[in-house]
Tab-separated table of C-alpha atoms in Angstrom:
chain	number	residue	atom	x	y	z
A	111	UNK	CA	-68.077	10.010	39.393
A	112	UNK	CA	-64.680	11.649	41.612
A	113	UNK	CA	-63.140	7.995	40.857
A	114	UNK	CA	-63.587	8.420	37.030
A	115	UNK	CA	-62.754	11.602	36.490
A	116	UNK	CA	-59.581	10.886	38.655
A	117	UNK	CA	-58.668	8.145	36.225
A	118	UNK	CA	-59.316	10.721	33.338
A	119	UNK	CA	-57.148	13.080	33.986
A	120	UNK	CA	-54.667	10.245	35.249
A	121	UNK	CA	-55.258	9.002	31.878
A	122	UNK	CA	-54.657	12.491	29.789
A	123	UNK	CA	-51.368	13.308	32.407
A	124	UNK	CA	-49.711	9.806	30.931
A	125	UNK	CA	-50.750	10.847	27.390
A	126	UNK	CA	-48.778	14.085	27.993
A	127	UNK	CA	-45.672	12.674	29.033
A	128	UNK	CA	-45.677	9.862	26.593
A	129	UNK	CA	-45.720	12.774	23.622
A	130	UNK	CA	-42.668	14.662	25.449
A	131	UNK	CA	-42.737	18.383	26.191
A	132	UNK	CA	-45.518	20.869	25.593
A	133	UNK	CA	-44.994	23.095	23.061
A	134	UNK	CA	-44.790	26.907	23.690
A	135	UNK	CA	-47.144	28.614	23.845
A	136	UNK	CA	-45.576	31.529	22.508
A	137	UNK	CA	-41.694	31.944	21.286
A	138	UNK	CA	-39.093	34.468	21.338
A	139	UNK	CA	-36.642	35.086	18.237
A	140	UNK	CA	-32.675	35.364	18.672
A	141	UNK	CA	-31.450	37.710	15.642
A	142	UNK	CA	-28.155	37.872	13.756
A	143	UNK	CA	-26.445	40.527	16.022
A	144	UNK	CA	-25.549	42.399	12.415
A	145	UNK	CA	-28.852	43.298	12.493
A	146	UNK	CA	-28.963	45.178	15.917
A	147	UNK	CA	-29.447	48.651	16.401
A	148	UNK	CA	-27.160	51.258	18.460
A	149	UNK	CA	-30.242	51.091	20.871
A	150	UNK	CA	-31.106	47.313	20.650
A	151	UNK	CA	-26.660	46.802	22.180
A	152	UNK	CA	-27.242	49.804	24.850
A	153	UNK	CA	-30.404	47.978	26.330
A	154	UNK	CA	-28.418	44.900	26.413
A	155	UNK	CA	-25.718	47.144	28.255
A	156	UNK	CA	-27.900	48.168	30.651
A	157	UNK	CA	-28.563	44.625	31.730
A	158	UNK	CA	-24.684	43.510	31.454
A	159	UNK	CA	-23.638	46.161	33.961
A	160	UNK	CA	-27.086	45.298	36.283
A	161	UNK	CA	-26.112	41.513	36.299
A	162	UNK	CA	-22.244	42.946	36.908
A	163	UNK	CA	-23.760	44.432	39.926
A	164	UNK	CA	-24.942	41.706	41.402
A	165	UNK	CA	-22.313	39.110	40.398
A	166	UNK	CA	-23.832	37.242	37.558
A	167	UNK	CA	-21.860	37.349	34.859
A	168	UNK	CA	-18.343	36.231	37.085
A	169	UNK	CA	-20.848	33.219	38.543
A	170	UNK	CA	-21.084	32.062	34.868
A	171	UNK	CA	-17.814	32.337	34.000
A	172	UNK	CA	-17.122	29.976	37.332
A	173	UNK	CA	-19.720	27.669	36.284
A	174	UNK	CA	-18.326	27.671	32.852
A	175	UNK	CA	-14.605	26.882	34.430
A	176	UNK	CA	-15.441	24.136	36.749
A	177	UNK	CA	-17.558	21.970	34.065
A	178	UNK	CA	-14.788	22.776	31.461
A	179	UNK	CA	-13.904	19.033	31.667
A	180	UNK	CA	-17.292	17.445	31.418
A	181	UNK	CA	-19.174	20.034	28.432
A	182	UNK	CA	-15.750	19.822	26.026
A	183	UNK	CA	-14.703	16.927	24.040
A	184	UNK	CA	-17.850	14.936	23.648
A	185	UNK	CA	-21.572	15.186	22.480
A	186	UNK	CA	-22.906	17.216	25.516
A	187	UNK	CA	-21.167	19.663	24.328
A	188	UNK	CA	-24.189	20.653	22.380
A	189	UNK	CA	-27.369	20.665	25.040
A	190	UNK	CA	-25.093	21.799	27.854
A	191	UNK	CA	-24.406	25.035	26.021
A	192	UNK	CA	-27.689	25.108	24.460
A	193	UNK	CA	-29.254	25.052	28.272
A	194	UNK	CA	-26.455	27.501	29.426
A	195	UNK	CA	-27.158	30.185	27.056
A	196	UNK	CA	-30.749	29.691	27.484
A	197	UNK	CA	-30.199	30.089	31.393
A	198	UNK	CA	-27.957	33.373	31.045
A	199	UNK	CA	-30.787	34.797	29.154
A	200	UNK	CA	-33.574	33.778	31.166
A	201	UNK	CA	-31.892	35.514	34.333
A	202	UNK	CA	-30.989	38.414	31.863
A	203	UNK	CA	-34.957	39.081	31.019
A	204	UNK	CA	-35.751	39.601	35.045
A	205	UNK	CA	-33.597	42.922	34.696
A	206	UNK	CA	-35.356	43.202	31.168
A	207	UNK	CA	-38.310	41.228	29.985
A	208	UNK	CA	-37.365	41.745	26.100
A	209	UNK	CA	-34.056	40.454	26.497
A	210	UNK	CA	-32.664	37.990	23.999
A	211	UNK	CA	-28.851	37.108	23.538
A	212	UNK	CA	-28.524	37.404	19.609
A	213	UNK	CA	-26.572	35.284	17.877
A	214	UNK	CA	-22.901	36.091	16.302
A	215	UNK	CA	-22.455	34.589	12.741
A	216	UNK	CA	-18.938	35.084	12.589
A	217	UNK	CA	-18.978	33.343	9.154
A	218	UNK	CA	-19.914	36.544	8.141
A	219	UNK	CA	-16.574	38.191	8.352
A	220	UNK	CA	-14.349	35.198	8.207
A	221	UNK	CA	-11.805	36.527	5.904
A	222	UNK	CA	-11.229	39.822	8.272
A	223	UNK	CA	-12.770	39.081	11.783
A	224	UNK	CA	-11.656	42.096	13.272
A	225	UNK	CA	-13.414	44.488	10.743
A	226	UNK	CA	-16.822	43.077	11.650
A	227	UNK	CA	-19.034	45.642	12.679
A	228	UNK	CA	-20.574	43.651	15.388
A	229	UNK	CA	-16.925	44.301	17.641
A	230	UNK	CA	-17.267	47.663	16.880
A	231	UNK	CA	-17.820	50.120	20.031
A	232	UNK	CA	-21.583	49.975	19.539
A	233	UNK	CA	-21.717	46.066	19.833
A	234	UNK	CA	-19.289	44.002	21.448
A	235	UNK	CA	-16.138	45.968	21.286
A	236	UNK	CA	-12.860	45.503	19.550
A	237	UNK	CA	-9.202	44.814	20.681
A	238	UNK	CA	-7.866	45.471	24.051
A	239	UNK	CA	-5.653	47.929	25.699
A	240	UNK	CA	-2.354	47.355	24.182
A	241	UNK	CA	-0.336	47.319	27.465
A	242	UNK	CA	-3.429	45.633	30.062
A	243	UNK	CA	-5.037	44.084	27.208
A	244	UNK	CA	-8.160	45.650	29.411
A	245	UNK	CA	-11.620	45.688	26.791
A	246	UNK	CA	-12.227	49.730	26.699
A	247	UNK	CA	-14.849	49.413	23.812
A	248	UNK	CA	-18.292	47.825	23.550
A	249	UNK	CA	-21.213	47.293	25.606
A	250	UNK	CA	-18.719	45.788	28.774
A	251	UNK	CA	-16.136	48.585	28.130
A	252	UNK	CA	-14.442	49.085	31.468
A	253	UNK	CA	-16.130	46.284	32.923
A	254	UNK	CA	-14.254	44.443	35.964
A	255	UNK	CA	-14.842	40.697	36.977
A	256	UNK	CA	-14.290	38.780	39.752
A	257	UNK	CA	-13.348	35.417	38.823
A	258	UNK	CA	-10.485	33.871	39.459
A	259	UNK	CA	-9.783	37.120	41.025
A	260	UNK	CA	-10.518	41.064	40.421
A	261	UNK	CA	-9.619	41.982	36.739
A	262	UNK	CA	-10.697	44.186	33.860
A	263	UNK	CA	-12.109	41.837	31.358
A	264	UNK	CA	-9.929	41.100	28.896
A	265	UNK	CA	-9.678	41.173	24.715
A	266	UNK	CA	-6.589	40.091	22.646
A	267	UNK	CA	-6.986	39.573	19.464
A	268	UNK	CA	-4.416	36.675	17.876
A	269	UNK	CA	-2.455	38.590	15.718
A	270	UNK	CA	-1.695	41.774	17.421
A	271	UNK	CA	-4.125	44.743	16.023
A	272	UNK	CA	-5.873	42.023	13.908
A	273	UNK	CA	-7.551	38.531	13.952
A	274	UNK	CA	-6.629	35.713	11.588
A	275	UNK	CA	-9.227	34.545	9.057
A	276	UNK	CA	-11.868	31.727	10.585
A	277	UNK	CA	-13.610	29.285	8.583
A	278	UNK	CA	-15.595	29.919	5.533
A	279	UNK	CA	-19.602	29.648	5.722
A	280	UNK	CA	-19.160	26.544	2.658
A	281	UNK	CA	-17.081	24.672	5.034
A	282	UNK	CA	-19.848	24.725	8.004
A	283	UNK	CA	-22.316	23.854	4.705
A	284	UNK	CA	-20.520	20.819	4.255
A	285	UNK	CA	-20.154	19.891	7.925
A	286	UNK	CA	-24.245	20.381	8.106
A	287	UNK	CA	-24.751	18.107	5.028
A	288	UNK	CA	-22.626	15.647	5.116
A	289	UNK	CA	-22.537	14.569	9.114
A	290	UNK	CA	-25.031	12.247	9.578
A	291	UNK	CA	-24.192	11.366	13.679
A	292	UNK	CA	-24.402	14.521	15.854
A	293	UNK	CA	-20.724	13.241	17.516
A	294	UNK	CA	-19.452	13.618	14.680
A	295	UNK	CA	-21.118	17.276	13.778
A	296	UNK	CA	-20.139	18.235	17.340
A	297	UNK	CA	-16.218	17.427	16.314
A	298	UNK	CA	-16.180	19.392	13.522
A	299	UNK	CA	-17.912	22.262	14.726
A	300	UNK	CA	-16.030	22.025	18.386
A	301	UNK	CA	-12.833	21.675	16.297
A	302	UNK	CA	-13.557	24.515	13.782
A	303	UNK	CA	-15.680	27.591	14.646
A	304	UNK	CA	-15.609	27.185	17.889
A	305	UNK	CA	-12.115	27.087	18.664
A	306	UNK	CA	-11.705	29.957	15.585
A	307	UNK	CA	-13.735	32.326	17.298
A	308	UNK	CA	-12.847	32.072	21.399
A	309	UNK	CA	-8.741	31.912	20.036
A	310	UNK	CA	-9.402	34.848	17.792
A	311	UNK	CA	-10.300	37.312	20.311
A	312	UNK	CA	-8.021	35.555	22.833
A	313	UNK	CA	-7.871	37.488	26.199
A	314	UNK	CA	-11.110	36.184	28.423
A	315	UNK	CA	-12.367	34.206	25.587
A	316	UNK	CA	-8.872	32.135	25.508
A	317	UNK	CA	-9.897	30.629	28.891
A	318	UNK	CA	-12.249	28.314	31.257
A	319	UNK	CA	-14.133	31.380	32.124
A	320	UNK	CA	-14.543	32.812	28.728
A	321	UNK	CA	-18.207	32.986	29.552
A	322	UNK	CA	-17.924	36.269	31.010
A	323	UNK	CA	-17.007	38.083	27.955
A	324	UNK	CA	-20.496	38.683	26.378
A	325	UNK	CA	-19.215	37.562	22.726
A	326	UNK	CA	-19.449	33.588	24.499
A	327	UNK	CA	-23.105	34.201	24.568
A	328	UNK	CA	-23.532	35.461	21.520
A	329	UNK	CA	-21.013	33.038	19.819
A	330	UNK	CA	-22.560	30.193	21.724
A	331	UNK	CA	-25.938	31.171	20.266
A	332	UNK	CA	-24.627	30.902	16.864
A	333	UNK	CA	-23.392	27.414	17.669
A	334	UNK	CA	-26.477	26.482	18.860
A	335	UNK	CA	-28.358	27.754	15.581
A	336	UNK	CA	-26.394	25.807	13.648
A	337	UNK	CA	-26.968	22.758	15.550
A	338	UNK	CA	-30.624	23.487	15.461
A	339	UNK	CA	-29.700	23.764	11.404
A	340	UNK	CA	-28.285	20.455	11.457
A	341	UNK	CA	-31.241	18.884	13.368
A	342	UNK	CA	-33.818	19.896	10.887
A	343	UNK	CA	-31.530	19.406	7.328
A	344	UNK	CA	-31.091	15.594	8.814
A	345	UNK	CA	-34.735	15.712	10.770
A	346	UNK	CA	-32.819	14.535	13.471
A	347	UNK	CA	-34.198	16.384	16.197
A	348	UNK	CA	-33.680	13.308	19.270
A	349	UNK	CA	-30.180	12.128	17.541
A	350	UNK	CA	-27.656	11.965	20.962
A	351	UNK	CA	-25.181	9.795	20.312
A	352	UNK	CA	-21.443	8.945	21.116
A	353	UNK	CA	-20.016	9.791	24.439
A	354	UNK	CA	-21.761	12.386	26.539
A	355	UNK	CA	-20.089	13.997	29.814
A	356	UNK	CA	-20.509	10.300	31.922
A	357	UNK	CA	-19.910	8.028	29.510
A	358	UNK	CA	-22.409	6.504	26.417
A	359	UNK	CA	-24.642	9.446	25.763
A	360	UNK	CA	-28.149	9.051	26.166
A	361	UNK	CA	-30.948	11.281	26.393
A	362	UNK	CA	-31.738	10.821	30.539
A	363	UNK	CA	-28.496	11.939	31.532
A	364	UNK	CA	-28.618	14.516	33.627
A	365	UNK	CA	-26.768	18.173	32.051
A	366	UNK	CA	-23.830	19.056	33.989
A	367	UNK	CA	-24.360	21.969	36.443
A	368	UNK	CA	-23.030	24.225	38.741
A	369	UNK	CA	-24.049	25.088	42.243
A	370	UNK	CA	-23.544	29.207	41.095
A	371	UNK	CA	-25.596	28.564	37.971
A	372	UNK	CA	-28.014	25.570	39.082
A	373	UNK	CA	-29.889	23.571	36.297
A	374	UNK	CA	-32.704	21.758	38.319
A	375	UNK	CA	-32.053	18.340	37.247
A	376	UNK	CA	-32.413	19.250	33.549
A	377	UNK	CA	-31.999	16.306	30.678
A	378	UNK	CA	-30.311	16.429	27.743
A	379	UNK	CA	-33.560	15.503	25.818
A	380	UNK	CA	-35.459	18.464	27.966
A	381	UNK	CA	-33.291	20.926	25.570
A	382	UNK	CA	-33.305	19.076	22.313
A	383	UNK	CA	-35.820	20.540	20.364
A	384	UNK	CA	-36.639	24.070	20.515
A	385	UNK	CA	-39.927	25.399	21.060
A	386	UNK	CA	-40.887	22.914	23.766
A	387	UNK	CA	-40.708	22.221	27.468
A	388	UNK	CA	-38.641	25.642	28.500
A	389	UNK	CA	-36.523	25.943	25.380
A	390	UNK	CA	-39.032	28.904	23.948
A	391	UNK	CA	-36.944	30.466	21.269
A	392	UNK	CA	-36.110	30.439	17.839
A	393	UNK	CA	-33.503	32.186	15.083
A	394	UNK	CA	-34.183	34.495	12.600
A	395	UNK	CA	-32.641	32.593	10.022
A	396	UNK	CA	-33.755	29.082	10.762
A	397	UNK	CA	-36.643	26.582	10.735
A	398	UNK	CA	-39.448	27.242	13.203
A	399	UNK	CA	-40.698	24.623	15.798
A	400	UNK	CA	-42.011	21.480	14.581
A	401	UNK	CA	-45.472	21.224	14.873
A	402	UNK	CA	-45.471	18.366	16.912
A	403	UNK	CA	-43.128	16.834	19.277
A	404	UNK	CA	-40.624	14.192	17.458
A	405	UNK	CA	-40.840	10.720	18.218
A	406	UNK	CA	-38.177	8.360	19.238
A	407	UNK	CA	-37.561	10.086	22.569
A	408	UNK	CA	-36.948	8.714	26.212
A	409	UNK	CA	-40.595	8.705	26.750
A	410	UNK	CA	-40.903	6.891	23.649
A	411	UNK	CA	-38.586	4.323	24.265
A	412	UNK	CA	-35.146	5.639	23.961
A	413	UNK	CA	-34.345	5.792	20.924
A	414	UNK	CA	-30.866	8.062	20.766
A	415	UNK	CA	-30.449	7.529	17.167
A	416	UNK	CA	-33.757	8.988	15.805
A	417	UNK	CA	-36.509	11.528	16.435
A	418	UNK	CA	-37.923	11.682	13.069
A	419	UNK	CA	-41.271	14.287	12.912
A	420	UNK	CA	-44.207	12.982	11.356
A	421	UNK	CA	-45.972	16.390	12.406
A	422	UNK	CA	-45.431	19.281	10.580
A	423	UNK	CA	-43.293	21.022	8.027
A	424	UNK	CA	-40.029	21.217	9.885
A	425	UNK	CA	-38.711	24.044	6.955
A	426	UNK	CA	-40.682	26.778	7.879
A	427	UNK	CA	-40.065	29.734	10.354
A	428	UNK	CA	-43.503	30.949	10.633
A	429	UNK	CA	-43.627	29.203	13.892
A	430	UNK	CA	-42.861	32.454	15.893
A	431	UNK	CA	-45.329	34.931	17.409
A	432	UNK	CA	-45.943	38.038	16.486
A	433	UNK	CA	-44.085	40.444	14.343
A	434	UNK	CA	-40.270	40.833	14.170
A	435	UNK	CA	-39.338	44.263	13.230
A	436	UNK	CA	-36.558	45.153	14.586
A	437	UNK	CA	-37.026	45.088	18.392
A	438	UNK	CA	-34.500	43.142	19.940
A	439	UNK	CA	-37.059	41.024	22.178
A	440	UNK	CA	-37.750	39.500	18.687
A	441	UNK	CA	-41.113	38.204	20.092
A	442	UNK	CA	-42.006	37.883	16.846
A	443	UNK	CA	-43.213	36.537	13.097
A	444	UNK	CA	-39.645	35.502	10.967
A	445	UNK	CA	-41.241	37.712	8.068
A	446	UNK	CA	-38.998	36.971	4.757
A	447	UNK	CA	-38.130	34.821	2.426
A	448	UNK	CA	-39.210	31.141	4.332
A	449	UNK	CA	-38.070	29.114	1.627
A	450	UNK	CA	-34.714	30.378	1.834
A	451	UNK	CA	-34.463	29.194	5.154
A	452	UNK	CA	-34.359	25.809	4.104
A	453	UNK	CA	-31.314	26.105	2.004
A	454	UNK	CA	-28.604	24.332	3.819
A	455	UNK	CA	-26.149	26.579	4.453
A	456	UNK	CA	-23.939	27.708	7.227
A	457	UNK	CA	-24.646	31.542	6.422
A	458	UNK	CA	-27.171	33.449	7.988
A	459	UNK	CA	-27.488	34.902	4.891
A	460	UNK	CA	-30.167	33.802	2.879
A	461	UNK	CA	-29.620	35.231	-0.288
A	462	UNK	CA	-26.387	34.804	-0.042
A	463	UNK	CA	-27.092	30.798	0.771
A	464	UNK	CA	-29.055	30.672	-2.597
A	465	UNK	CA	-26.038	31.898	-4.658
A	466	UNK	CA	-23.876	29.529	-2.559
A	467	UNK	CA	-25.921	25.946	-3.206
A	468	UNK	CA	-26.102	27.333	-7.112
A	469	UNK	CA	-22.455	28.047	-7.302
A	470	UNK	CA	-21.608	24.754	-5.652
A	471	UNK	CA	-24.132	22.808	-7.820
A	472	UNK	CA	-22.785	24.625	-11.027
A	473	UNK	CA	-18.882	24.081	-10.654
A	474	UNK	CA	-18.411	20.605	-8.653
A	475	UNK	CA	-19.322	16.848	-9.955
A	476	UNK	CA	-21.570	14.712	-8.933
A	477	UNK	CA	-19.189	12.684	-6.981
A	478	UNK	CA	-17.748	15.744	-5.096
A	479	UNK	CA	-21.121	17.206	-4.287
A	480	UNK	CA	-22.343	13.919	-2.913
A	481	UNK	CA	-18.764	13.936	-0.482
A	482	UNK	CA	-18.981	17.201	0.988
A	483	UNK	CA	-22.713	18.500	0.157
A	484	UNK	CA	-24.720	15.707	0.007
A	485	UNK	CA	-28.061	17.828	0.791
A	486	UNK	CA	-27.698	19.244	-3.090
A	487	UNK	CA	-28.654	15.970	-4.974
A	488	UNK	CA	-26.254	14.649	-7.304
A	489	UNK	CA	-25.746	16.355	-10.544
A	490	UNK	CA	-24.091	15.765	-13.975
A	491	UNK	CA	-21.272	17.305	-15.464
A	492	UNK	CA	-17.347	17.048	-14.661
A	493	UNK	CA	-15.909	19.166	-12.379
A	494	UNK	CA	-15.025	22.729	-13.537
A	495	UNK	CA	-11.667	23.852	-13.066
A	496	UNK	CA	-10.521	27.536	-13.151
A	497	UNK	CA	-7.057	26.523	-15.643
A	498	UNK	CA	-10.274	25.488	-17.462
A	499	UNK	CA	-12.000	28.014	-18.897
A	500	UNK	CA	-11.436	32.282	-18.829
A	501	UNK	CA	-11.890	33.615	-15.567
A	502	UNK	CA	-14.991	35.075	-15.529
A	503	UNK	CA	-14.520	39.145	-14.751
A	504	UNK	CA	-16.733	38.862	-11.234
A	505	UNK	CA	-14.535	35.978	-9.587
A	506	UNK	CA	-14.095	36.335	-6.356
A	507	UNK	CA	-11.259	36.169	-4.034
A	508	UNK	CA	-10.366	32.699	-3.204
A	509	UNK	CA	-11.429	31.280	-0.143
A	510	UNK	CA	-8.583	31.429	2.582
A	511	UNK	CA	-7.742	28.345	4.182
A	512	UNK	CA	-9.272	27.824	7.809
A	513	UNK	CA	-6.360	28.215	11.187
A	514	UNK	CA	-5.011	25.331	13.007
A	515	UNK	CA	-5.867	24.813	16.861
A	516	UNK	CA	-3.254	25.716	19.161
A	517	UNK	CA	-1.218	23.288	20.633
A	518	UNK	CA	-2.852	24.895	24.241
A	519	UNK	CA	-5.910	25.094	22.966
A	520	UNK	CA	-5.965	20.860	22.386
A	521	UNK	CA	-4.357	20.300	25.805
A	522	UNK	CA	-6.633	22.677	27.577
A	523	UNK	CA	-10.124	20.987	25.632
A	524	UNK	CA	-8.213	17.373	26.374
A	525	UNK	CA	-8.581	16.777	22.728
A	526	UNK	CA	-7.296	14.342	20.699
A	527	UNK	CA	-4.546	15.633	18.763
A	528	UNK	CA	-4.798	13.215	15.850
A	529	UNK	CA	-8.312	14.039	15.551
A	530	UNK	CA	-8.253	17.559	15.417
A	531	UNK	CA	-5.000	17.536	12.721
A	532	UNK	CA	-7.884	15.428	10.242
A	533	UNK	CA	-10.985	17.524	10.913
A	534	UNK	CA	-8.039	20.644	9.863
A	535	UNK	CA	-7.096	18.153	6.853
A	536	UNK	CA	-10.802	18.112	5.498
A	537	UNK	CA	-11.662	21.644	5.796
A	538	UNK	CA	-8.650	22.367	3.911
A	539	UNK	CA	-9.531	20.071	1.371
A	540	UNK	CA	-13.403	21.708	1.015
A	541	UNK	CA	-11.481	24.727	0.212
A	542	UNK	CA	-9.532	23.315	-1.913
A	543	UNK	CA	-11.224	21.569	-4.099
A	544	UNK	CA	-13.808	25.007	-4.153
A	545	UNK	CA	-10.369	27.328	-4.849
A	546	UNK	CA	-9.925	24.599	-7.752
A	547	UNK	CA	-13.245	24.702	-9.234
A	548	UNK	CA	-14.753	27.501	-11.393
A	549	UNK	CA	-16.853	28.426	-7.707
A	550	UNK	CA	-17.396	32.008	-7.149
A	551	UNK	CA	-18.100	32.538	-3.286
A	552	UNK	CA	-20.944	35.231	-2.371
A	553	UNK	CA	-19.580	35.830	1.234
């Protein structure tokens, strides 16, 4: 009897791992930071200047500097930031159990950054001092660091009192629809957002260490959502592919870590689909957990290059327990429109990500949709120019072209320069050919 019930439960254990991680049993929710409350950034204050205290925040921005080389400039970019967040927060809930980093969507400001309420002196804080460039605003107003040596944290924004505009929310759209490798998502969005954002505020976030300015977190976390965007619009939730920190990516290799902020021996596949294993959090404005755990994973083979779920509706948030109302734990039930969440978009917004698909769909061809917004459907019609037709009385302003990388930037990342000139090149070109067309944009 001991010998088969030994052989049961051997049998049920290699079941387990053969279907992946277990899903979680219950999930937290990351929110837009917009939609914080005074009260909801002065708890996360309180737990910024406790992990201050006890050195936390300068041992991630060490971390962060030593594995500069190995989490920039190829596809681990995504799951080692993904399982750094994820760590930051899960030390930041022992000094508060409802702790969750929110996420930035900085798309929501891109034509004037530095008017965003979220670096206001309630959230994040704005410019720095203009002689010590010191941050005397926000939730880490005053705050002093120790790495790579005692200093004020630092904020200076890129063009003096103000911060150049950063990419439009229809040019991550595009990127989301039209990438169909995850190296090749990874460029864009390492080469666009990314780099928009940390130059933008400059001062801590224009360095190796950046991570000890809270905005990484929170920046980071709006990376990661649109990753986790990307994985469900291409139901590509195991899809690791290209070159990861050690050479050809593949889902055993280990995540880079830091003796200061130690992973355990984490995998890239152990963070790749949220809502399993210890990845218990969703967003706000994005797809639940599946319902089941993908297939095509190392323990299923090792397939890279899929991951396809068979089990579940992948384009709902209702995944998420509880009720989300306004508590910044977010433990809770994405209440809204769920349908809306699985409009492709690179917004947050998700009325304003209806208007945008429509627009799109009602001023660009066939041919042009299918190029840079392939998860529309093709259409009829011939594109619709502006010179074409009256200007209709509610246009818009057009959509400003998205900044160049520095020159430092690209040398400090190792990037290829050619590369990064043509990811510029195609952005420019979505905006373009929208600034061309009879497109109105909502944002």
């Amino acid at each position: 009897m001991k010998f088969s019930l030994s052989l049961a439960l051997v049998a049920l254990a290699a079941v387990g791992s053969a279907q992946g991680p277990q899903r979680c049993s219950g999930m937290r929710v990351r929110r837009n930071a917009a939609s914080l409350s005074p009260q909801d950034w002065q708890s996360i204050a309180n737990v910024l200047r406790q992990m201050n205290d006890d050195g936390a925040i300068s041992r991630f921005g060490a971390s962060h500097d030593r594995l500069f080389s190995r989490v920039h400039g190829n596809t681990c970019f995504f799951p080692f930031h993904r399982r750094y967040v994820l760590e930051f927060e899960n030390i930041a809930r022992r000094y508060d159990p409802n702790f969750t980093v929110p996420y930035w969507d900085a798309t929501e400001s891109f034509r004037n950054p530095a008017a965003d309420p979220v670096l206001s002196n309630n959230g994040l804080g704005g410019n720095g001092g203009s002689n010590d460039r010191c941050l005397g605003s926000g939730i880490q107003s005053n705050m002093q660091v120790t790495y790579p040596n005692n200093h004020c944290l630092r904020r200076s924004f890129n063009q003096g009192d103000s911060i150049g505009a950063w990419y439009a929310p229809e040019i991550i759209s595009s990127y989301i629809q039209s990438d169909t490798s995850l190296s090749t998502f990874r460029e864009n969005i390492e080469y666009s957002i990314h780099g928009a954002v940390h130059l933008g505020l400059g001062g801590e976030m224009d360095t190796g260490y950046a991570a000890q300015d809270f905005s990484f977190m929170a920046h980071h976390a709006n990376l990661d959502r649109l990753w986790w965007d990307w994985q469900n619009s291409h139901n590509s939730f195991l899809m690791y592919d290209g070159t990861g920190s050690n050479g050809p990516a593949s889902l055993s290799d280990l995540i880079p870590e830091d003796s200061s902020v130690p992973f355990n021996g984490a995998t890239v596949e152990s963070v790749m689909v949220l809502g399993y294993g210890n990845v218990c959090y969703t967003y706000d404005s994005s797809a639940g957990a599946p319902q089941s755990y993908p297939s095509g994973g190392s323990n299923n083979g090792g397939n890279n290059n899929g991951g396809n779920n068979n089990g579940g509706n992948n384009n709902s948030a209702n995944n998420a327990n509880g009720n989300n109302n306004g508590n910044n734990n977010g433990n809770g039930n994405n209440n809204g429109n769920n349908n809306n969440r699985s409009v492709t978009s690179g917004s947050s917004n998700l009325a304003s990500r209806v208007l945008e698909n429509q627009g799109i769909q009602n001023s660009l061809d066939s041919d042009i949709i299918n190029r840079f917004f392939p998860g529309l459907g093709r259409r009829s019609g011939a594109l619709k120019r502006r010179g074409s037709q009256a200007q209709p009385s509610n246009c818009g302003e057009p959509i400003p072209f998205p900044p160049r990388l520095t020159p430092e930037w690209i040398h400090m990342h190792g990037y290829d320069p050619e590369r990064v000139e043509c990811a510029h090149k195609n952005a420019c070109e979505i905006v373009e050919t929208l600034n061309n067309s009879t497109y109105t944009s909502p944002y």
